[in-house]
CSV table of C-alpha atoms in Angstrom, one decimal:
chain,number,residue,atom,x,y,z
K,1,UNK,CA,126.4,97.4,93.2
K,2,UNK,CA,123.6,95.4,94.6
K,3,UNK,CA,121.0,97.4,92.1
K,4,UNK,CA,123.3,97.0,89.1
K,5,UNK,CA,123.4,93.1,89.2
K,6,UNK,CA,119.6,92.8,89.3
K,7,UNK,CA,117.5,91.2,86.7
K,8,UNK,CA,114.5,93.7,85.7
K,9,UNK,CA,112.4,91.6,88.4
K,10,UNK,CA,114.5,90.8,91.7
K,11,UNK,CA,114.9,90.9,95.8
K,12,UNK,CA,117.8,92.2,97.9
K,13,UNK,CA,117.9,90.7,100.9
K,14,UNK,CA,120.1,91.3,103.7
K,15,UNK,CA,122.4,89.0,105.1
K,16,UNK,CA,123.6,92.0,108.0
K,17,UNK,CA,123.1,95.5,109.2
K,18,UNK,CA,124.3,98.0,106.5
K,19,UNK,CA,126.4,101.0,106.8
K,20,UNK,CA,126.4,103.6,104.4
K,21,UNK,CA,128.8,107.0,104.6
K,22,UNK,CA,127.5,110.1,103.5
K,23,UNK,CA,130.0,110.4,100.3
K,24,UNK,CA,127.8,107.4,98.9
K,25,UNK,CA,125.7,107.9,95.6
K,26,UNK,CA,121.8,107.2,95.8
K,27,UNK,CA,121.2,103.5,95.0
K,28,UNK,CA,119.0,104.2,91.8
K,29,UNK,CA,116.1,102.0,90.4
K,30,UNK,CA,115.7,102.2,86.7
K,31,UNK,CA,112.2,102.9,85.4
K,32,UNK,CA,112.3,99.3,84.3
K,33,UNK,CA,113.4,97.7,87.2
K,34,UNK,CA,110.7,95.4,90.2
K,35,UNK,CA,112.9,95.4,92.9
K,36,UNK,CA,111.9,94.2,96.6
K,37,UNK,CA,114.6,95.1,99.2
K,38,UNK,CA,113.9,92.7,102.0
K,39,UNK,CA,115.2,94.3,105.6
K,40,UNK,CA,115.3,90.2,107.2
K,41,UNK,CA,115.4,91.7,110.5
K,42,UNK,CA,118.6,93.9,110.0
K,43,UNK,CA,119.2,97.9,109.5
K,44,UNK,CA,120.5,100.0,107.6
K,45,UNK,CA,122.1,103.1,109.0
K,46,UNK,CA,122.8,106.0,106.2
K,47,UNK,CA,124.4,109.2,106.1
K,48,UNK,CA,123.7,110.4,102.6
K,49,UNK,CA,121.0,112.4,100.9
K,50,UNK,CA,118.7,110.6,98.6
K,51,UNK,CA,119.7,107.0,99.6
K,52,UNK,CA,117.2,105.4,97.1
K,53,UNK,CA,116.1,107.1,94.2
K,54,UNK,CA,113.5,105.1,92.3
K,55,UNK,CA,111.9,105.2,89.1
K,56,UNK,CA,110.7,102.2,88.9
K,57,UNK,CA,109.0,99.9,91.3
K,58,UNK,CA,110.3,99.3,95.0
K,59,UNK,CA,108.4,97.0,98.0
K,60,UNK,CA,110.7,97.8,101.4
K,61,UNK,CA,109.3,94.4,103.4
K,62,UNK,CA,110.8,92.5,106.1
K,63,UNK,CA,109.8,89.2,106.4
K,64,UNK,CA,111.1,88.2,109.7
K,65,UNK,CA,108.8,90.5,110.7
K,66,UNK,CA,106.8,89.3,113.9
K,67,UNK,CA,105.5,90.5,117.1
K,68,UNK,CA,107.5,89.5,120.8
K,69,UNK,CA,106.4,88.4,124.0
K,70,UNK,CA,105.9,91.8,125.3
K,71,UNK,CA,103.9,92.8,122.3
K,72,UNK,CA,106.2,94.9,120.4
K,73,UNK,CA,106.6,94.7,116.5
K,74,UNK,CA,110.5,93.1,116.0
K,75,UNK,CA,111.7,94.4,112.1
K,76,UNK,CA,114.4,96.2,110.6
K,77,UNK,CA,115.4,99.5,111.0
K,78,UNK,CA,116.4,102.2,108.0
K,79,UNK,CA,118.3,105.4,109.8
K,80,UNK,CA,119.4,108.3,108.0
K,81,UNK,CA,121.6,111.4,109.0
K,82,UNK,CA,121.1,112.7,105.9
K,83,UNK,CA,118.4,114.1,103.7
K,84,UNK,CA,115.8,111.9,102.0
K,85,UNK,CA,115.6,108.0,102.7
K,86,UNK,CA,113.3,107.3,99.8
K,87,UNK,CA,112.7,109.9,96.7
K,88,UNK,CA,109.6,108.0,95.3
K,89,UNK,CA,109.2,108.9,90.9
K,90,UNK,CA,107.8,105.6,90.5
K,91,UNK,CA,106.1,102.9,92.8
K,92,UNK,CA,107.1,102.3,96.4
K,93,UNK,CA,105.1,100.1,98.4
K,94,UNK,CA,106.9,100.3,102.1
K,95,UNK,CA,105.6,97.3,103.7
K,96,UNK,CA,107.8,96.5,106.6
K,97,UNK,CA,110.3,98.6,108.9
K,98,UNK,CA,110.6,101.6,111.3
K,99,UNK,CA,112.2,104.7,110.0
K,100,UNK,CA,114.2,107.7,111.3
K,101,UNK,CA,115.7,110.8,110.3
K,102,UNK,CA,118.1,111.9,113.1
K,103,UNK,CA,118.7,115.7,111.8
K,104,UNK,CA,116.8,118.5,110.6
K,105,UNK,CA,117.1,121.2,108.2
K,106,UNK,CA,116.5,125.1,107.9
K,107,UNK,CA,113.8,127.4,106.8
K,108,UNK,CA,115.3,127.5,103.1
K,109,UNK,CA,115.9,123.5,103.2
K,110,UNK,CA,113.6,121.2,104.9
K,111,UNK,CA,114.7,117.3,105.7
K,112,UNK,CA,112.5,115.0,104.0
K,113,UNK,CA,112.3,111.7,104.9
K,114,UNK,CA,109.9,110.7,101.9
K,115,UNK,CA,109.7,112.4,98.7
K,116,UNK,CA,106.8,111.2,96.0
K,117,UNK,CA,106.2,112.5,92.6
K,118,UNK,CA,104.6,108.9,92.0
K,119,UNK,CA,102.7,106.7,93.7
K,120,UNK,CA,103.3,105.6,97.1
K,121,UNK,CA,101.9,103.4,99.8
K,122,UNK,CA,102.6,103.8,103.1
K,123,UNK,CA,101.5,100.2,105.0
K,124,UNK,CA,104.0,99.3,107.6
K,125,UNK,CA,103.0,99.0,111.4
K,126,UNK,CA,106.5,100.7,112.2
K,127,UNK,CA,107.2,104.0,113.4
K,128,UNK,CA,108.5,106.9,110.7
K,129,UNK,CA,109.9,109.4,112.7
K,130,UNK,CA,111.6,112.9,112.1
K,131,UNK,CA,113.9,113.7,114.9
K,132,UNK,CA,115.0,117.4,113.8
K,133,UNK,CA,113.2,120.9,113.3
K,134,UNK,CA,112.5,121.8,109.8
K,135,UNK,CA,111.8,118.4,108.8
K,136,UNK,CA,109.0,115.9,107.3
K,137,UNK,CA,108.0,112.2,107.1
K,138,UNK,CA,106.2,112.8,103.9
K,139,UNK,CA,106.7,115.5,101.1
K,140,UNK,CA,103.6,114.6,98.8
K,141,UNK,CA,105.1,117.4,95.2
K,142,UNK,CA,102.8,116.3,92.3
K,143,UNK,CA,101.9,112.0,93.7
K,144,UNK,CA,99.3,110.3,95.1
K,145,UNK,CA,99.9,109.0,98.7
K,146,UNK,CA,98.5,106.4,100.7
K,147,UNK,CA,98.7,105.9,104.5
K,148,UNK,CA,97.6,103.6,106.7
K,149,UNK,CA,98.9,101.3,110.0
K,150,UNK,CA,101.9,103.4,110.1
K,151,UNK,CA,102.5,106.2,112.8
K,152,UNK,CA,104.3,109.1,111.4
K,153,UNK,CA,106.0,111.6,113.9
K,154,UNK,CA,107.5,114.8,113.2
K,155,UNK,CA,107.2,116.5,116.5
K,156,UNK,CA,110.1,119.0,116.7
K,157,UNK,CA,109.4,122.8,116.2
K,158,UNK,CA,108.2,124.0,112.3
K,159,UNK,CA,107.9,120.3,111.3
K,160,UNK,CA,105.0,118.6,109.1
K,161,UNK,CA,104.0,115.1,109.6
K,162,UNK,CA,102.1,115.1,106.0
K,163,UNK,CA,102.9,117.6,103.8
K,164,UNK,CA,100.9,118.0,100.5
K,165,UNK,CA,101.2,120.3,97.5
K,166,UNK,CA,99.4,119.4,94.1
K,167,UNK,CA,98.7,115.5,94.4
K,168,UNK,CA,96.7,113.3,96.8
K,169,UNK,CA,97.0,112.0,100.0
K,170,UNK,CA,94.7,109.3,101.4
K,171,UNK,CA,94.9,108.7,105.7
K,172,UNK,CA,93.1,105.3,105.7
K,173,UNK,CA,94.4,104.1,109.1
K,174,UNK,CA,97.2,104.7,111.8
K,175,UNK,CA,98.3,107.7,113.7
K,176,UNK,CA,99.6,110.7,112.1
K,177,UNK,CA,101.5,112.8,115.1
K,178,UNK,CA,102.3,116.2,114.9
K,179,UNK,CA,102.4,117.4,118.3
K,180,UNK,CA,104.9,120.4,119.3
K,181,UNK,CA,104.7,121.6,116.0
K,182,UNK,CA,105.5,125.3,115.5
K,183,UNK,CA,102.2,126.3,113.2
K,184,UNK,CA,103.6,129.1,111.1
K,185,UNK,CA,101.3,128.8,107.9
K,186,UNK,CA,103.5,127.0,105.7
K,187,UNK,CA,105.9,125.9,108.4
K,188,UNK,CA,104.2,123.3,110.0
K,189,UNK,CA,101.1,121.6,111.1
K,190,UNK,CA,100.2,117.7,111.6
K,191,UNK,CA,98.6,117.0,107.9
K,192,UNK,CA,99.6,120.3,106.0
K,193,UNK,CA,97.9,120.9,102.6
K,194,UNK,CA,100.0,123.9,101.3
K,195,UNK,CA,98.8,124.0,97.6
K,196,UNK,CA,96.2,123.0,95.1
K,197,UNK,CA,96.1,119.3,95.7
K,198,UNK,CA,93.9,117.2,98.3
K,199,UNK,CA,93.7,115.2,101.6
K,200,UNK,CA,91.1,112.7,102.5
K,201,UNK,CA,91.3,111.8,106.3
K,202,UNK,CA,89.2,109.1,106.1
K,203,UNK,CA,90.2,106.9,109.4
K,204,UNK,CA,92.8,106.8,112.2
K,205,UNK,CA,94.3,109.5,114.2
K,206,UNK,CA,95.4,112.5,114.1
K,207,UNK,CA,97.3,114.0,116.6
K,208,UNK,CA,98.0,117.9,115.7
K,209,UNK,CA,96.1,120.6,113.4
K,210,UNK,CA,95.0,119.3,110.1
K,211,UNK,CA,95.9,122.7,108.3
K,212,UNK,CA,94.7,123.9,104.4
K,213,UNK,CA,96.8,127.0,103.8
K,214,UNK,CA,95.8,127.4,100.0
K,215,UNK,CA,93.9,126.8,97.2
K,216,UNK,CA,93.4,122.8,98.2
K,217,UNK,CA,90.9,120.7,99.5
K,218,UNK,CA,90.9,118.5,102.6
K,219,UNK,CA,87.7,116.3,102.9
K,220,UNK,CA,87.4,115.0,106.7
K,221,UNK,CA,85.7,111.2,106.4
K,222,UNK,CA,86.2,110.1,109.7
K,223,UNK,CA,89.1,109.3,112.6
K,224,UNK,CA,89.7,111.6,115.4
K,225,UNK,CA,91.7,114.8,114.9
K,226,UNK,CA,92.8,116.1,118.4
K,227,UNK,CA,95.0,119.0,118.5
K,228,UNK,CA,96.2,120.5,121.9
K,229,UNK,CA,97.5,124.2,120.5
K,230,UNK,CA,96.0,125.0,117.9
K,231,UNK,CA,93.0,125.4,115.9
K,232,UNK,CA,92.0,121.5,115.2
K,233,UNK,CA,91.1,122.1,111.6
K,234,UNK,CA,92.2,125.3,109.6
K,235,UNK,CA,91.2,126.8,106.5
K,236,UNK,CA,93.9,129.5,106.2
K,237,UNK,CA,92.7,131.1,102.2
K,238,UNK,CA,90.7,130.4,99.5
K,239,UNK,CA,90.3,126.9,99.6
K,240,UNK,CA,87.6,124.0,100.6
K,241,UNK,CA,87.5,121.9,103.9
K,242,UNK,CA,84.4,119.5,103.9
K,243,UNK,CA,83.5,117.5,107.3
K,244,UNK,CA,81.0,114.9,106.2
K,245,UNK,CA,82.3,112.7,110.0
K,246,UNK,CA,85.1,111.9,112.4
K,247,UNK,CA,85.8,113.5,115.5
K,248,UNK,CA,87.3,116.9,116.0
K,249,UNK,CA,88.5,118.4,119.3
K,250,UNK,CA,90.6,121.4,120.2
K,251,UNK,CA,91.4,121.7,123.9
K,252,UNK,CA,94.3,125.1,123.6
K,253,UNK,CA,93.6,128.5,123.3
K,254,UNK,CA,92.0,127.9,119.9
K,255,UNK,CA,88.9,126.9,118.1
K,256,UNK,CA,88.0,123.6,117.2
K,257,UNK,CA,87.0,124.6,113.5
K,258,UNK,CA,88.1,127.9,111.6
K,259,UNK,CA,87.4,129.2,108.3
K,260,UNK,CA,90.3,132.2,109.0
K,261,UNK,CA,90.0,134.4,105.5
K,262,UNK,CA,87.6,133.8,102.5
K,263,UNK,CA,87.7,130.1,102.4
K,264,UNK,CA,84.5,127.7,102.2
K,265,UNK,CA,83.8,124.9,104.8
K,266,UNK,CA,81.4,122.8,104.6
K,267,UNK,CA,80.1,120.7,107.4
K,268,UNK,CA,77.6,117.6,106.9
K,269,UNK,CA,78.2,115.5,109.8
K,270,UNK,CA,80.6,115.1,112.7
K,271,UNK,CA,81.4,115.7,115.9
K,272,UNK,CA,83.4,118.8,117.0
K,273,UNK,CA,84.3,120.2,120.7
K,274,UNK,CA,85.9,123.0,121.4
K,275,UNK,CA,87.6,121.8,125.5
K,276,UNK,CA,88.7,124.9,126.7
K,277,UNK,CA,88.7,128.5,125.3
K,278,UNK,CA,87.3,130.2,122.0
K,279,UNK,CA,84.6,128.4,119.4
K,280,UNK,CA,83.5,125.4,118.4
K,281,UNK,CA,83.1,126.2,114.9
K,282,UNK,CA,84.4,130.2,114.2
K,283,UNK,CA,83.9,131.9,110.6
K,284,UNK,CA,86.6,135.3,111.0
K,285,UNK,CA,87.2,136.2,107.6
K,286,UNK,CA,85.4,136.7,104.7
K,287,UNK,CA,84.3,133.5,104.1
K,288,UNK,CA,81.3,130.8,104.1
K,289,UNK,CA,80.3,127.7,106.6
K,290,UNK,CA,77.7,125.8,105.9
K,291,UNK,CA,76.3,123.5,108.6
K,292,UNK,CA,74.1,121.3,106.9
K,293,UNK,CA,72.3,118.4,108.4
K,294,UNK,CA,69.6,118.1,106.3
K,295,UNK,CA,70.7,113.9,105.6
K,296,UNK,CA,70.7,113.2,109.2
K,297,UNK,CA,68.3,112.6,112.0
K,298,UNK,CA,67.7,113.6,115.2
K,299,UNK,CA,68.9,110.8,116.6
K,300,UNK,CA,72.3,111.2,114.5
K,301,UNK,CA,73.1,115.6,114.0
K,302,UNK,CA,75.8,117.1,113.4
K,303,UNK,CA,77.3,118.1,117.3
K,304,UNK,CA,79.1,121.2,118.1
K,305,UNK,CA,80.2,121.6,121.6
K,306,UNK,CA,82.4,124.6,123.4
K,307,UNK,CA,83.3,124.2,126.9
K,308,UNK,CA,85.0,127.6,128.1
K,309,UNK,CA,86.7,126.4,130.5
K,310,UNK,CA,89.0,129.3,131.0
K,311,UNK,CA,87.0,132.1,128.8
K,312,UNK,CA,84.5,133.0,126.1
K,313,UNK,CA,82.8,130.4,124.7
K,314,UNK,CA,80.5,130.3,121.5
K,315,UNK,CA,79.5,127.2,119.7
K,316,UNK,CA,79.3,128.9,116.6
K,317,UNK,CA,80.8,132.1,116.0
K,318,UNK,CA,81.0,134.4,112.8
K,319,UNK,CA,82.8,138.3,111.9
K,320,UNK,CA,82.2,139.4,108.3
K,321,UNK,CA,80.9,136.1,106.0
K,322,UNK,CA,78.5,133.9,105.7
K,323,UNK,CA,77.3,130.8,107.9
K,324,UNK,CA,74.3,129.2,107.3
K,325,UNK,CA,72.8,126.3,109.2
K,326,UNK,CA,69.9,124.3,108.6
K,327,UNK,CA,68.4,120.8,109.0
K,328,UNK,CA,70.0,118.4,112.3
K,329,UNK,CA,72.1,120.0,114.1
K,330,UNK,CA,73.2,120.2,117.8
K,331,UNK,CA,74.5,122.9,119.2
K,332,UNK,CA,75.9,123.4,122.8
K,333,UNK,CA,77.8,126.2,124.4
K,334,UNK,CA,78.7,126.7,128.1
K,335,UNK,CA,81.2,128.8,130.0
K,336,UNK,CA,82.7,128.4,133.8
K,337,UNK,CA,83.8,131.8,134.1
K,338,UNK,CA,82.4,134.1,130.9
K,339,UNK,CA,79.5,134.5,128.3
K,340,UNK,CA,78.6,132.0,126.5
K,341,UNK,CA,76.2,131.8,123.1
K,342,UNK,CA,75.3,128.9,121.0
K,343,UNK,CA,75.3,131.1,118.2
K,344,UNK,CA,77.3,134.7,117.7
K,345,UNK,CA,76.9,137.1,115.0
K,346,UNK,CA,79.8,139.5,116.2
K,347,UNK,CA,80.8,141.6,113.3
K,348,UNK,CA,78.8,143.0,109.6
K,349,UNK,CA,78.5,139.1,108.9
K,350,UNK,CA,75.4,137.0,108.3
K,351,UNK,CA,74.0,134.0,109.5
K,352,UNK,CA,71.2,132.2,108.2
K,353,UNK,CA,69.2,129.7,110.1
């Protein structure tokens, strides 16, 4: 009712926390509608799918918004036991606020907490978190995305933090958590790209694999991509992962970097470490790495680092493709217990150095 009484420019504010049952119909903002929904320091606790729908264009602030005594950020709340807080066909700008999904859904109908088509900027210094398996803080379809301050958590088993298809995401700032993820290709992984669209990681944290499972790209600017189970970064097909910085570290039973079928990866700068069993950088498909440090220094290469703490340990390793290295690059393999080889040709592959 709120909606329907607005002029084409307006602000809801609330006056108290907000209950809505899960018989409710999505609040919808018309493609002509500039609506800013003001939190003022209460929640709003839904139980129906789609609470906002908007094609138009939505700001979610709070501006109470401030930081206590102890440090921690004070705001509103938005809560949903349903499916989908915000489905985003316009612009959204979420500002202010910590958000929650408290269920989760199946393998044939995922919980989203976000859905874009649009345009959509992710800013607030809350926390967006997933509580349920099958479930997402972002569902990027066809949109461009933008994240940054925020820390997104989906951390429940077959869950994706970021989850991209055809548009663009950029991760600017903030942490992106998708630990305890089950990685099952298109199940789950911290930033999943899982069609033809792309991912800058550009700053921030990520906390989980940064997964490309299709024809995509993911370029890797910068941050710190740590990822405790799996393979840190993964190319799983055909598509293109380029590294030009950041950090990368893997420290399970996995490689830090792998190129798995007949996908390209390019590295130009960086720092990777493989912390505990398996490769730094591993080419086992079909495909291409090239480790190029020709720009750099030797003051400034491109480092690739295997510790085998409990195993095998090559810095670089390749089956049947291609690697090629050539200009700055430092490479560094050791082993507590097995072999280790800075670089390993071990099937009919090539490398070129």
């Amino acid at each position: 009712a709120a909606l329907a009484d607005t002029e084409a420019t307006d602000t809801i504010k609330l006056v108290h926390d907000v209950s809505i049952n899960g018989k409710v119909e999505s609040l919808n903002i018309a493609e002509e509608k500039n609506i800013t929904l003001d939190l003022n320091g209460y929640n709003i606790l839904a139980g129906n799918n789609k609470t906002i729908i908007n094609n138009g264009s939505l700001r979610i602030i709070d501006s109470t918004s401030y930081i206590n005594e102890s440090g921690a950020l004070v705001e509103g709340t938005f809560i949903n036991a349903g499916n989908v807080i915000l489905e985003n066909n316009g612009t959204a700008s979420i500002e202010n606020g910590s958000y929650t999904l408290t269920l989760g859904g199946s393998s044939s109908n995922y919980y989203n907490m976000f859905v874009n088509t649009g345009n959509i900027e992710i800013s607030t210094k809350g926390t967006l978190n997933v509580n349920g398996a099958y479930s997402r803080v972002l569902y990027n379809t066809t949109g461009n995305a933008t994240i940054k301050n925020a820390t997104l958590k989906a951390t429940s088993s077959n869950t994706s933090t970021v989850y991209n298809e055809a548009g663009i995401i950029d991760i600017e700032s903030g942490t992106i958590n998708g630990i305890g993820t089950i990685y099952t290709y298109d199940y789950g992984a911290a930033v999943l790209n899982n069609g033809e669209g792309t991912i800058n990681v550009k700053d921030g944290t990520v906390l989980g694999q940064v997964c490309n499972n299709s024809t995509g790209t993911i370029n890797i600017l910068g941050g710190n991509i740590t990822s405790s189970s799996y393979d840190a970064v993964y190319n799983v097909s055909s598509g293109t992962i380029n590294i030009s910085g950041g950090n990368i570290y893997s420290s399970g039973k996995y490689s830090a970097v792998e190129n798995y079928k007949n996908g390209v990866i390019n590295i130009t700068g960086g720092y990777i470490e493989n912390q505990y069993y398996y490769h730094g950088v591993a080419n086992s498909g079909s495909g291409i790495i090239n480790i190029d440090g020709t720009n750099l220094s030797s003051e400034t290469p491109i480092k690739i680092v295997s510790k085998g703490v409990s195993g095998n340990s090559n810095g670089v390793y390749n089956m049947t493709g291609t690697i090629n290295i050539k200009g700055y690059v430092n490479i560094n393999a050791t082993s507590s217990s097995k072999t280790a080889y800075g670089v390993m040709n071990s099937g009919a592959g090539t490398i070129n150095i």
